mmCIF file of C-alpha atoms and ligand atoms in Angstrom:
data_model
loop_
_atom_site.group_PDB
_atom_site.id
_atom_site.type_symbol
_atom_site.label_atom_id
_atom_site.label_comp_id
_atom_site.label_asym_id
_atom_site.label_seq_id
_atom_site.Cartn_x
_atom_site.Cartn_y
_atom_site.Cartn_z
ATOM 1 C CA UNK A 1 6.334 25.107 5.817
ATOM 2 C CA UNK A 2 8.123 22.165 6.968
ATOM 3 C CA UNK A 3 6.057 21.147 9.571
ATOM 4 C CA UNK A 4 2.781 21.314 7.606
ATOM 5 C CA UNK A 5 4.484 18.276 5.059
ATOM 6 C CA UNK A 6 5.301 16.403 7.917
ATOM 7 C CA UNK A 7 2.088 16.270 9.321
ATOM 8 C CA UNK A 8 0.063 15.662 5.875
ATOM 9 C CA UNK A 9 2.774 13.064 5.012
ATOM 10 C CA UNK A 10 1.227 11.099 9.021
ATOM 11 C CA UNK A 11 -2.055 11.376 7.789
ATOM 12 C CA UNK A 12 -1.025 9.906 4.356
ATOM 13 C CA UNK A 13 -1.083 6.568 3.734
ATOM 14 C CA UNK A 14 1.446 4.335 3.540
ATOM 15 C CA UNK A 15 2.338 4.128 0.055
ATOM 16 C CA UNK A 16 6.244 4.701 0.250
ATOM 17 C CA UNK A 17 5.796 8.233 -0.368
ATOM 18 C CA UNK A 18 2.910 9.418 0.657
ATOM 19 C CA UNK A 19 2.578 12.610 -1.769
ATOM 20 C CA UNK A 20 -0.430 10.834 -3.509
ATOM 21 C CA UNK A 21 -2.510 9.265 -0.523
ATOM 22 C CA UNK A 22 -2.423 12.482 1.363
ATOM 23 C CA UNK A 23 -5.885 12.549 3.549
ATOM 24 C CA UNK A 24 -7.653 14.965 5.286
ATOM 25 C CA UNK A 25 -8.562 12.170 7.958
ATOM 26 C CA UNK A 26 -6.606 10.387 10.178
ATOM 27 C CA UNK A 27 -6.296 6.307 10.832
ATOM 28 C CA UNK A 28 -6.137 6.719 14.227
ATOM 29 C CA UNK A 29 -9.824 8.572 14.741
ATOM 30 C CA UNK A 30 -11.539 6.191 12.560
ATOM 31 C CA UNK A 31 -13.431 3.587 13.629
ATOM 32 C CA UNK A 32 -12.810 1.046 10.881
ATOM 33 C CA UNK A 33 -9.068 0.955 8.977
ATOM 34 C CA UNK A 34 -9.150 -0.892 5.174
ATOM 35 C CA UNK A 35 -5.579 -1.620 4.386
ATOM 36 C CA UNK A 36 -6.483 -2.065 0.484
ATOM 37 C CA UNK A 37 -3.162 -3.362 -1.311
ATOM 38 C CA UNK A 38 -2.621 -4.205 -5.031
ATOM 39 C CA UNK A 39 0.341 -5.914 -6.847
ATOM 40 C CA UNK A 40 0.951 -2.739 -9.058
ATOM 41 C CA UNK A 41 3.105 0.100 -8.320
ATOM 42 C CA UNK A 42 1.658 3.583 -8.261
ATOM 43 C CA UNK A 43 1.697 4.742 -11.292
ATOM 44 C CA UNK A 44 -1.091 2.611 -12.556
ATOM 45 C CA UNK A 45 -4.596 3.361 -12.937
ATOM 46 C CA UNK A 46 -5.573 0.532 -10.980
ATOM 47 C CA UNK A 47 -3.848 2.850 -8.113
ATOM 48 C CA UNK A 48 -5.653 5.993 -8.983
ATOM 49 C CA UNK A 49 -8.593 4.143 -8.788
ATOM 50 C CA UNK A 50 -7.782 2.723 -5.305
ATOM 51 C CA UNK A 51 -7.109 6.149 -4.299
ATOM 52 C CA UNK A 52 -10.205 6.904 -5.742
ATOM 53 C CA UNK A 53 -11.750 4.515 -3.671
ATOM 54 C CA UNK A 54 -10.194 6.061 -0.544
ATOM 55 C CA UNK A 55 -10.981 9.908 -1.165
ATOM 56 C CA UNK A 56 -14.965 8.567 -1.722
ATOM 57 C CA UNK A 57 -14.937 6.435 1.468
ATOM 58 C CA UNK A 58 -13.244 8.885 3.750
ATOM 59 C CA UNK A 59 -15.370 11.690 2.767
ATOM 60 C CA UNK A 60 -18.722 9.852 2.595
ATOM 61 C CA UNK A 61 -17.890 8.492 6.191
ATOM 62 C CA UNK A 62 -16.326 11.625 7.270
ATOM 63 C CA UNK A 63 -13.207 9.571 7.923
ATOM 64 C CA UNK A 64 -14.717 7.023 10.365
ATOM 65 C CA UNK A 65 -13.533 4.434 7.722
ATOM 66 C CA UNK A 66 -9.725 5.178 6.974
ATOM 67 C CA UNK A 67 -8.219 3.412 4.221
ATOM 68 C CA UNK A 68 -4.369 2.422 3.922
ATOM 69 C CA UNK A 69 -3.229 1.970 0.559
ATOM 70 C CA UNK A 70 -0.185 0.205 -0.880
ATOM 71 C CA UNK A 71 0.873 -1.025 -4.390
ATOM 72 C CA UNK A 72 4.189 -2.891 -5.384
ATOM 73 C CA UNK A 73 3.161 -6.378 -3.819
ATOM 74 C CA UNK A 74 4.333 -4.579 -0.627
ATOM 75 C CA UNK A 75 1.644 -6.518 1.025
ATOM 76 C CA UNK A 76 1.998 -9.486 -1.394
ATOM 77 C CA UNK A 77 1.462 -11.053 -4.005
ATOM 78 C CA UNK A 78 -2.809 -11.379 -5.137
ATOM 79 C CA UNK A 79 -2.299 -15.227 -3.671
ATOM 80 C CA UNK A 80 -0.921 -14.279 -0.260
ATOM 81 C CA UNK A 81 -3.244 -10.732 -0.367
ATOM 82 C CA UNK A 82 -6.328 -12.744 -0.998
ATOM 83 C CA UNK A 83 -5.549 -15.397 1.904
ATOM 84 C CA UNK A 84 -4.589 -12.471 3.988
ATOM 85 C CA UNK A 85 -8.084 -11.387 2.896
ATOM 86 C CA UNK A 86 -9.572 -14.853 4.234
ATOM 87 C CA UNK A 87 -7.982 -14.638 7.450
ATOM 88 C CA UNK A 88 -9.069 -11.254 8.101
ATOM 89 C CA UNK A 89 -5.662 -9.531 8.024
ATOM 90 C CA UNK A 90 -6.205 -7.406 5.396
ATOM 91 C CA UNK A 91 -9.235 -5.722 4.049
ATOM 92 C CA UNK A 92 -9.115 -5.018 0.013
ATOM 93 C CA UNK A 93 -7.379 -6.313 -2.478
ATOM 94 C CA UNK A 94 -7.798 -6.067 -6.586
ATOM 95 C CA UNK A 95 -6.503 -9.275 -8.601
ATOM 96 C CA UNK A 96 -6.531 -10.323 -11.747
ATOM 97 C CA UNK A 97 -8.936 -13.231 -12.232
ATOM 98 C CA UNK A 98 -6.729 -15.892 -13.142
ATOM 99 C CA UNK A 99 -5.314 -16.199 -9.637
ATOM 100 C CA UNK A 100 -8.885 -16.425 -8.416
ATOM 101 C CA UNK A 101 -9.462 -19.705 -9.952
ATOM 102 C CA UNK A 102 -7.321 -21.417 -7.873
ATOM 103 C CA UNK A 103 -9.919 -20.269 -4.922
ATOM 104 C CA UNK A 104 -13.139 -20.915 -7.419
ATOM 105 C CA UNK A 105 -12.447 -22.798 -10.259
ATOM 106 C CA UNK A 106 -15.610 -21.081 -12.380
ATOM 107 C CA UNK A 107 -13.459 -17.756 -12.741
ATOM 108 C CA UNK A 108 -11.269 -19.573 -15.007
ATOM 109 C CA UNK A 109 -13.707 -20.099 -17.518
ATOM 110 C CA UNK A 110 -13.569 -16.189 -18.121
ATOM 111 C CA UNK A 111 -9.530 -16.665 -18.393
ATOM 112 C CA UNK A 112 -10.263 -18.685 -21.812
ATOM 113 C CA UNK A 113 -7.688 -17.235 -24.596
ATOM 114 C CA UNK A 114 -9.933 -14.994 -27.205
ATOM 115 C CA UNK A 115 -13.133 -14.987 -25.167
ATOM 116 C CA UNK A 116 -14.404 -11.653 -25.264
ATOM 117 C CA UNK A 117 -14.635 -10.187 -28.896
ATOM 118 C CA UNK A 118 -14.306 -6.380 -27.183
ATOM 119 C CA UNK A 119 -14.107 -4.828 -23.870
ATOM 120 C CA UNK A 120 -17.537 -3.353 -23.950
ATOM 121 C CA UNK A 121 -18.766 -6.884 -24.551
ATOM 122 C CA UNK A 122 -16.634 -8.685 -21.339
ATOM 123 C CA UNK A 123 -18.028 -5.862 -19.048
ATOM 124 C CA UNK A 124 -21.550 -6.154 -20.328
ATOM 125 C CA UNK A 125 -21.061 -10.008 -19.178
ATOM 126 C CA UNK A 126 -19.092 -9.388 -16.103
ATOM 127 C CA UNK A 127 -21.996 -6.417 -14.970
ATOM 128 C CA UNK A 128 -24.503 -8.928 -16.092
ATOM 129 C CA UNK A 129 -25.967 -12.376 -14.352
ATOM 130 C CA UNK A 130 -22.291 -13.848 -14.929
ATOM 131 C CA UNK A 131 -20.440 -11.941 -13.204
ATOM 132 C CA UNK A 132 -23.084 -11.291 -10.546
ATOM 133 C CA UNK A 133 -22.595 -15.603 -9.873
ATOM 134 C CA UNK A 134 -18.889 -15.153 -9.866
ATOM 135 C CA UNK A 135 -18.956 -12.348 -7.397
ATOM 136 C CA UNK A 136 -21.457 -14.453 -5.006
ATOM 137 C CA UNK A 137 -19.519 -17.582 -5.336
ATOM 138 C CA UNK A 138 -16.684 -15.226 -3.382
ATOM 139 C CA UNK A 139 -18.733 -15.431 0.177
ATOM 140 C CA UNK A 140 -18.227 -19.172 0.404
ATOM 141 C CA UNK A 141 -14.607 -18.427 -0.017
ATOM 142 C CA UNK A 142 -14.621 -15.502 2.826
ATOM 143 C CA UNK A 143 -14.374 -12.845 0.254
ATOM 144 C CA UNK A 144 -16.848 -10.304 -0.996
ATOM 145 C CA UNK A 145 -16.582 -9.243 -4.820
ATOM 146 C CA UNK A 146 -17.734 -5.304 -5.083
ATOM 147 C CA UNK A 147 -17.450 -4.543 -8.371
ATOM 148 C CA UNK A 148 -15.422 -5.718 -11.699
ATOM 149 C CA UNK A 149 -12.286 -3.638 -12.776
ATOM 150 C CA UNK A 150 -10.531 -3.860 -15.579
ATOM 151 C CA UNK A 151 -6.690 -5.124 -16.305
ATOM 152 C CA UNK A 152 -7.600 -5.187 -19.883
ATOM 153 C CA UNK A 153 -6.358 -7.128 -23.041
ATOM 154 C CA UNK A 154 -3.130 -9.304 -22.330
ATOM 155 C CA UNK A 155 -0.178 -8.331 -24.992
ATOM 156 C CA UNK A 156 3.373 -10.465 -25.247
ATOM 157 C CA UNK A 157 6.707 -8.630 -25.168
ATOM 158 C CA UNK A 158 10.124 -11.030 -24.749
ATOM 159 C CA UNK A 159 14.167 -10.492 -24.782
ATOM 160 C CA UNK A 160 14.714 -13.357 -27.623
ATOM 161 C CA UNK A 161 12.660 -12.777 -30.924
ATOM 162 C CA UNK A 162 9.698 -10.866 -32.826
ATOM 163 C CA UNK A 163 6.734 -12.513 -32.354
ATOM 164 C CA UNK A 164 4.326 -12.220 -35.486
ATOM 165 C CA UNK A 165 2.267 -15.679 -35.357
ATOM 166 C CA UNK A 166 1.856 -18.757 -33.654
ATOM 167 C CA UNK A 167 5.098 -20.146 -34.479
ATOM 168 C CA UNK A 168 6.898 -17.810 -32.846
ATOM 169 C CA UNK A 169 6.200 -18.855 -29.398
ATOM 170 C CA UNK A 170 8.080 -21.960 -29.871
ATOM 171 C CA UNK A 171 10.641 -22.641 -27.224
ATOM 172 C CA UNK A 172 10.194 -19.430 -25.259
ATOM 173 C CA UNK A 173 10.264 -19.202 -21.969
ATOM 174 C CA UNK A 174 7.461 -17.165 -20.532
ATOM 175 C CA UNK A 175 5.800 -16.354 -17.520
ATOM 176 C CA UNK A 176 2.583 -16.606 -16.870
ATOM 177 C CA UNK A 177 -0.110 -16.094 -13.716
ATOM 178 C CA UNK A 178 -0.569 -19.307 -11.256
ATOM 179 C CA UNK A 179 -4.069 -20.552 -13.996
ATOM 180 C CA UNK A 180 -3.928 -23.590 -15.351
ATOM 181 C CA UNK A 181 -5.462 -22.494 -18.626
ATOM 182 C CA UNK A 182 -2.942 -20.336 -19.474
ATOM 183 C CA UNK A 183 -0.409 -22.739 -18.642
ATOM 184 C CA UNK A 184 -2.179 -25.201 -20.642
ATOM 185 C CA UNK A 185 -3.081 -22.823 -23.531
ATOM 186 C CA UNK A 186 1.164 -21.475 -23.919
ATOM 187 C CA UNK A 187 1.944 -25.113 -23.604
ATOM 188 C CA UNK A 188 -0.450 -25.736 -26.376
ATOM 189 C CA UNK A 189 1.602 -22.596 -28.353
ATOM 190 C CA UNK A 190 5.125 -24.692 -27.870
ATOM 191 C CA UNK A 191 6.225 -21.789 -25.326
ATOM 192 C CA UNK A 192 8.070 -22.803 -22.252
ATOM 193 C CA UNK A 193 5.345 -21.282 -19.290
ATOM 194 C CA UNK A 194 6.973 -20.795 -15.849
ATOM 195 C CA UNK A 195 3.689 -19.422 -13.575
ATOM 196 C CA UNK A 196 5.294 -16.879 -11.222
ATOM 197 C CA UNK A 197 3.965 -14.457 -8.440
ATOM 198 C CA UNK A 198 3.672 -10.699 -10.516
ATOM 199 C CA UNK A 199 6.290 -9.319 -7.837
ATOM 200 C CA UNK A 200 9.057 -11.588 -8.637
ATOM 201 C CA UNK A 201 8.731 -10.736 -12.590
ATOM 202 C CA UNK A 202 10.800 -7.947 -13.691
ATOM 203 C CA UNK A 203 14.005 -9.781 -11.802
ATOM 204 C CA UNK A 204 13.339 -13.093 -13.332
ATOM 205 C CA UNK A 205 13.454 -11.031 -16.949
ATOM 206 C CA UNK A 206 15.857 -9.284 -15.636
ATOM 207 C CA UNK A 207 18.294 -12.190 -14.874
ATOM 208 C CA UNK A 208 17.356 -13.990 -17.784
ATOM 209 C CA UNK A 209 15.444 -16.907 -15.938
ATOM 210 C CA UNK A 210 12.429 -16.070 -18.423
ATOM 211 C CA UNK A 211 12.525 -14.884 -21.860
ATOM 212 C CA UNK A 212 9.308 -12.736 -21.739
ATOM 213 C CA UNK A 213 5.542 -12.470 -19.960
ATOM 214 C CA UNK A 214 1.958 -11.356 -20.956
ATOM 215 C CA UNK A 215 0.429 -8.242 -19.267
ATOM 216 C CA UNK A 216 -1.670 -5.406 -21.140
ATOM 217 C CA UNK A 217 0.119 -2.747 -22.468
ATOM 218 C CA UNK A 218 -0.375 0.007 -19.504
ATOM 219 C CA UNK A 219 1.582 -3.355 -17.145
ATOM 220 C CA UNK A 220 4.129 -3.293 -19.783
ATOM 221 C CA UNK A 221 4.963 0.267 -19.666
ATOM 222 C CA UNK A 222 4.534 1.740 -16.131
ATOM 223 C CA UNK A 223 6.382 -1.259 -14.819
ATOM 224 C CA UNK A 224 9.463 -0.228 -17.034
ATOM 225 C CA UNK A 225 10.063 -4.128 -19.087
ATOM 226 C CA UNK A 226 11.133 -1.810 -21.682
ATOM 227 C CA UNK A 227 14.026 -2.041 -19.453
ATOM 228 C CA UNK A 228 14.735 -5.803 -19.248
ATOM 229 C CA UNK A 229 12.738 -6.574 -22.616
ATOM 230 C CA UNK A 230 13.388 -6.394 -26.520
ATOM 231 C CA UNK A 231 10.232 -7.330 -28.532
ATOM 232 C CA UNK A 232 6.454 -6.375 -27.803
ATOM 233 C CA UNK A 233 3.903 -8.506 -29.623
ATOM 234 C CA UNK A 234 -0.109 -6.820 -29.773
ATOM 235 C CA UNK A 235 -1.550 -10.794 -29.333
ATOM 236 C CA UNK A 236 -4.346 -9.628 -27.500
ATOM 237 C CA UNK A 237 -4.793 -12.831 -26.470
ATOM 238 C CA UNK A 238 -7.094 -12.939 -23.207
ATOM 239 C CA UNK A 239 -9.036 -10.578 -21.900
ATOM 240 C CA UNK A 240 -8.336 -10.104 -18.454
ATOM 241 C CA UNK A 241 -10.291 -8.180 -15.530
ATOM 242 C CA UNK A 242 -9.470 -7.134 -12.272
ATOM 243 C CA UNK A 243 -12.118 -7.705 -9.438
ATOM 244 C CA UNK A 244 -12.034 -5.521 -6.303
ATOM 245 C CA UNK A 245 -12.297 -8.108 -3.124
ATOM 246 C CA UNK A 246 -13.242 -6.859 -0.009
ATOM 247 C CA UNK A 247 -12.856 -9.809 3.417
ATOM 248 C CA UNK A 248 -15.789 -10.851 4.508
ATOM 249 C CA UNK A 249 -14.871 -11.035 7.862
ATOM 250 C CA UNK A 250 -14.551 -7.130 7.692
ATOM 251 C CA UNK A 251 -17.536 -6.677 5.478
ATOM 252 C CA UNK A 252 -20.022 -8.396 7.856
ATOM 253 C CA UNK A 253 -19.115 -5.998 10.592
ATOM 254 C CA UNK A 254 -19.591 -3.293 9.400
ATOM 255 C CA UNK A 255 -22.987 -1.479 9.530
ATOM 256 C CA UNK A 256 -25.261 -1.452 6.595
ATOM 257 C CA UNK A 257 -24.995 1.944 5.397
ATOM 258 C CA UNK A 258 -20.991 1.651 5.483
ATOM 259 C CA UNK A 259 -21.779 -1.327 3.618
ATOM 260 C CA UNK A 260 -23.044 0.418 0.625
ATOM 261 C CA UNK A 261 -21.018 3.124 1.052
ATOM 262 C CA UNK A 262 -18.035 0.604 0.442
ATOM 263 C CA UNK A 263 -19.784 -0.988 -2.562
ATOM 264 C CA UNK A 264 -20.829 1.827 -4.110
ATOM 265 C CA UNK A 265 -17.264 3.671 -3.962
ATOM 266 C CA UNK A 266 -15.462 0.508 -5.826
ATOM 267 C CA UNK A 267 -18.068 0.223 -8.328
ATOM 268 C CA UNK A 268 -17.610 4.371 -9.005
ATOM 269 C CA UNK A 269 -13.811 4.364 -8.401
ATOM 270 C CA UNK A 270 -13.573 1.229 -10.869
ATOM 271 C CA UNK A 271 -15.782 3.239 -13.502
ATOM 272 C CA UNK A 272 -13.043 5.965 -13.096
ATOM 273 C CA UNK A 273 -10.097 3.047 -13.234
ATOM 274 C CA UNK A 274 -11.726 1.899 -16.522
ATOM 275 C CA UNK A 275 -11.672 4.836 -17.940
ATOM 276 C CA UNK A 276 -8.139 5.555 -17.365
ATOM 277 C CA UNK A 277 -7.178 1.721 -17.912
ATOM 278 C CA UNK A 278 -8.503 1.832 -21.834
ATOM 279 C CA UNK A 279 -6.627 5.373 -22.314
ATOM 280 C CA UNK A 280 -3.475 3.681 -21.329
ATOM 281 C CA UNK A 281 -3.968 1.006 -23.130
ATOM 282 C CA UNK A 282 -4.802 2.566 -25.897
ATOM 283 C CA UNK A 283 -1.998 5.263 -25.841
ATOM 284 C CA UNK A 284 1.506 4.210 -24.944
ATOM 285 C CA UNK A 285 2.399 1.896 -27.615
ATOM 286 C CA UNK A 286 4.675 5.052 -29.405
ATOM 287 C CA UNK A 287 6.250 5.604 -25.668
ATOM 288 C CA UNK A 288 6.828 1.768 -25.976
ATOM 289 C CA UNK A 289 8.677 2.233 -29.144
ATOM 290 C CA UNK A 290 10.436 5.406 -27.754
ATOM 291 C CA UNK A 291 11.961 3.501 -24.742
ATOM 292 C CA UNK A 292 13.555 1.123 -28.135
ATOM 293 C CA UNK A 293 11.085 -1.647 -27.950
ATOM 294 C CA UNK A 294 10.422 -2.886 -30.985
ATOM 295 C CA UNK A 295 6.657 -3.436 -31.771
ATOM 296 C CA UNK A 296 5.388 -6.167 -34.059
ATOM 297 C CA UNK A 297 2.194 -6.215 -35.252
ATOM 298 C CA UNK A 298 0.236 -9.373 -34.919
ATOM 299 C CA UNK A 299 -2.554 -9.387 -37.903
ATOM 300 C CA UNK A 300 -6.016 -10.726 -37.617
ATOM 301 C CA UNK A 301 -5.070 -13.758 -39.375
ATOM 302 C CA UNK A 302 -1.947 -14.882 -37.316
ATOM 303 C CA UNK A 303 -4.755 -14.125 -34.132
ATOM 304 C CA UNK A 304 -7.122 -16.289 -35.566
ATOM 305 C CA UNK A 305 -4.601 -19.274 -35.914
ATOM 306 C CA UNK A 306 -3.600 -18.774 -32.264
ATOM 307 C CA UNK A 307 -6.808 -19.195 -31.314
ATOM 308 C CA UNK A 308 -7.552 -22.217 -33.129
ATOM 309 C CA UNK A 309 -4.472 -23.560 -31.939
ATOM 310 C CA UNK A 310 -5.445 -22.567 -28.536
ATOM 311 C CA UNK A 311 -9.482 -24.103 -28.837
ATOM 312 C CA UNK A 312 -8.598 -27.577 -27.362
ATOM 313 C CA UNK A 313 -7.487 -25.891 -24.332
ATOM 314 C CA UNK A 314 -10.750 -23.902 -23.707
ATOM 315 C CA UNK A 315 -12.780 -27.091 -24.890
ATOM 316 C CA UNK A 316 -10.743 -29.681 -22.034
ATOM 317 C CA UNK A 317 -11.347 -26.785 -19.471
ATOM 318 C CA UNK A 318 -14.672 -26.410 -19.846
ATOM 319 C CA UNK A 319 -15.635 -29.568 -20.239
ATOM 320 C CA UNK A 320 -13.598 -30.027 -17.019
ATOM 321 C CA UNK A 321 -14.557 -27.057 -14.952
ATOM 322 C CA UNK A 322 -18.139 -26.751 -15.255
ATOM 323 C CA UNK A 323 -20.033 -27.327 -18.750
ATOM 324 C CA UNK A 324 -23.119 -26.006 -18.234
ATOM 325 C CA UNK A 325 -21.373 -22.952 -16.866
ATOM 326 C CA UNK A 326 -19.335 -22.560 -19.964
ATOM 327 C CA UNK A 327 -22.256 -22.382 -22.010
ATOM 328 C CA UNK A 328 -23.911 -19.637 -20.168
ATOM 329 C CA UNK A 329 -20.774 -17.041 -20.343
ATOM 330 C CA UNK A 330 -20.777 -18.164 -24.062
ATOM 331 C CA UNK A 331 -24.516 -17.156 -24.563
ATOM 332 C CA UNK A 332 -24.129 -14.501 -22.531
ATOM 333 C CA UNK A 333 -21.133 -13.113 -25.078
ATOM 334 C CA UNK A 334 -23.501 -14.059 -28.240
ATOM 335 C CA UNK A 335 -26.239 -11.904 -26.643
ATOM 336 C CA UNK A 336 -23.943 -9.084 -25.524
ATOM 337 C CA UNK A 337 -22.514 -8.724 -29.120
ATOM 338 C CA UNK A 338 -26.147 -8.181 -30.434
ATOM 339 C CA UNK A 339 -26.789 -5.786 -28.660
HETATM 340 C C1 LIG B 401 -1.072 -7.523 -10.215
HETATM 341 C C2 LIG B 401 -1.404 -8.686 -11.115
HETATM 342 C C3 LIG B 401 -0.994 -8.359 -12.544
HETATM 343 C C4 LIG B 401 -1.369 -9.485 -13.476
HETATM 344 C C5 LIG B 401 -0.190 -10.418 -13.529
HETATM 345 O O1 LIG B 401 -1.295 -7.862 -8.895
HETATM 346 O O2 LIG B 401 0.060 -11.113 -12.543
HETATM 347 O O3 LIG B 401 0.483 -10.455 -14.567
HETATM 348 O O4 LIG B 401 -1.663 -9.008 -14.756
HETATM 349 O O5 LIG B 401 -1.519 -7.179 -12.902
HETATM 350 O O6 LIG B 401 -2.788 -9.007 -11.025
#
């Protein structure tokens, strides 16, 4: 009846709708509220894995920690979310890494074009001594690092031409994420890179201002740039993870068993994400090519002479950055892919 949806759609969080963040709890009888927010919209995985998050937290805490959710950059971009995050305005947030270098320079060493061979092989490093350094060099910062998600493998799609090897990126204009390194390394390409906020994206392909972007294939689809876009491109050419930030501020207050209730719900929500993330991935190229995209296939060999073209790049940043620390994630990579 009609008074029943009103009152789940109170108890729901704020996500626009509501349907999908529907709660058994209430905000206003918990003790601690998380407003978690995420730069994706809500059909993502990296949503259902925030809502995830929330159904394991509420229950475990029998709703005396609430948690808010919103996607869309509705609470801003991962910059402003992770400040916001600093400042103790907001609890959770879930960026890629490349905008966390600008807070820790170290996390852009794992933003290097053709790092990680395979996915299995970038979480073995990021669940490894790696990523447990990156994740502790968050506190200094006012951020706690839970657990590693995953955006996944980084894919080109543009309005102008098809893009089959290196040559093709000449004179493009494309957007990338506020790193240096992948201004540096589409620079290095002879694309035109504009770094732009995620949220201001599909209107700046949309008006023409740039010709294309990088995201992984699930970003590419769910987000509709079949809409405003022409040509998709499978460069897998960075890996790229997500890592799920809680403040620190809020973190330190709360007591201990919340505390691992918290960090054991992102690590198992983000196992779930994964999960999904790959699938996605891995499926909707033929929806791509459905929605009139067309798909180009980048070989191994055109790959290979991006990244040689791109290895001066990763060479000046890690000389730059933090050499010794460069070696370790590249030892850690040669280990991982022997085992
Ligand atoms: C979402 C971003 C996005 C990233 C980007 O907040 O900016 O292109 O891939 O997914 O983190």
């Amino acid at each position: 009846d009609a008074d029943q949806t009103d009152n789940e759609n109170e108890n729901a969080s704020n996500n626009g709708n509501g349907e999908e963040a529907a709660s058994e709890y209430n905000s206003s009888e918990a003790t601690h509220v998380i407003e978690a927010g995420i730069g994706l919209n809500n059909q993502h995985p990296q949503y259902h894995g925030l809502l995830r998050f929330k159904e394991i937290v509420e229950s475990e805490t029998d709703g005396d920690v609430y948690v808010e959710t919103y996607h869309s950059s509705q609470l801003g971009d991962d910059r402003q979310m992770m400040e916001a995050l600093q400042l103790g305005s907001q609890e959770v947030t879930i960026p890629s890494t490349a905008p966390i270098a600008n807070f820790v320079e170290q996390y852009a060493i794992l933003d290097f074009p053709f790092l990680f061979p395979d996915e299995e092989i970038a979480m073995d490093v990021l669940n490894g001594d790696i990523g447990d350094q990156l994740l502790d060099a968050l506190e200094d910062q006012e951020m706690v690092g839970l657990a590693w998600w995953e955006n996944g493998y980084r894919d080109l799609t543009n309005s102008v031409q098809a893009v089959a090897t290196a040559e093709d990126f000449q004179g493009l204009t494309i957007r990338t994420m506020e790193n240096e390194v992948h201004l540096a390394a589409f620079q290095e390409l002879g694309a035109n890179p504009t770094p732009m906020a995620f949220g201001e994206l599909f209107t700046a392909m949309q008006q023409g201002t740039v010709d294309g972007q990088e995201n992984p294939l699930a970003t590419i689809y769910l987000e509709g740039f079949y809409e405003v876009q022409d040509h998709y491109s499978d460069t897998n050419h960075v890996y790229s993870p997500f890592v799920f930030l809680m403040s620190k501020q809020f973190y330190d207050q709360l007591p201990d068993d919340y505390q691992e209730i918290v960090r054991n719900a992102a690590q198992e929500a983000g196992e779930y994400q994964i999960e999904e993330n790959r699938k996605q991935n891995n499926e909707l190229l033929d929806a791509l090519v459905d929605e009139g995209v067309e798909y180009t296939e980048v070989t191994p060999e055109a790959r290979e002479e991006m990244a040689e073209i791109v290895q001066p790049v990763n060479e000046r940043f890690a000389e730059q950055i933090d050499p010794d620390f460069a070696e370790e994630v590249y030892s850690a990579i040669e280990e991982a892919q022997q085992n």
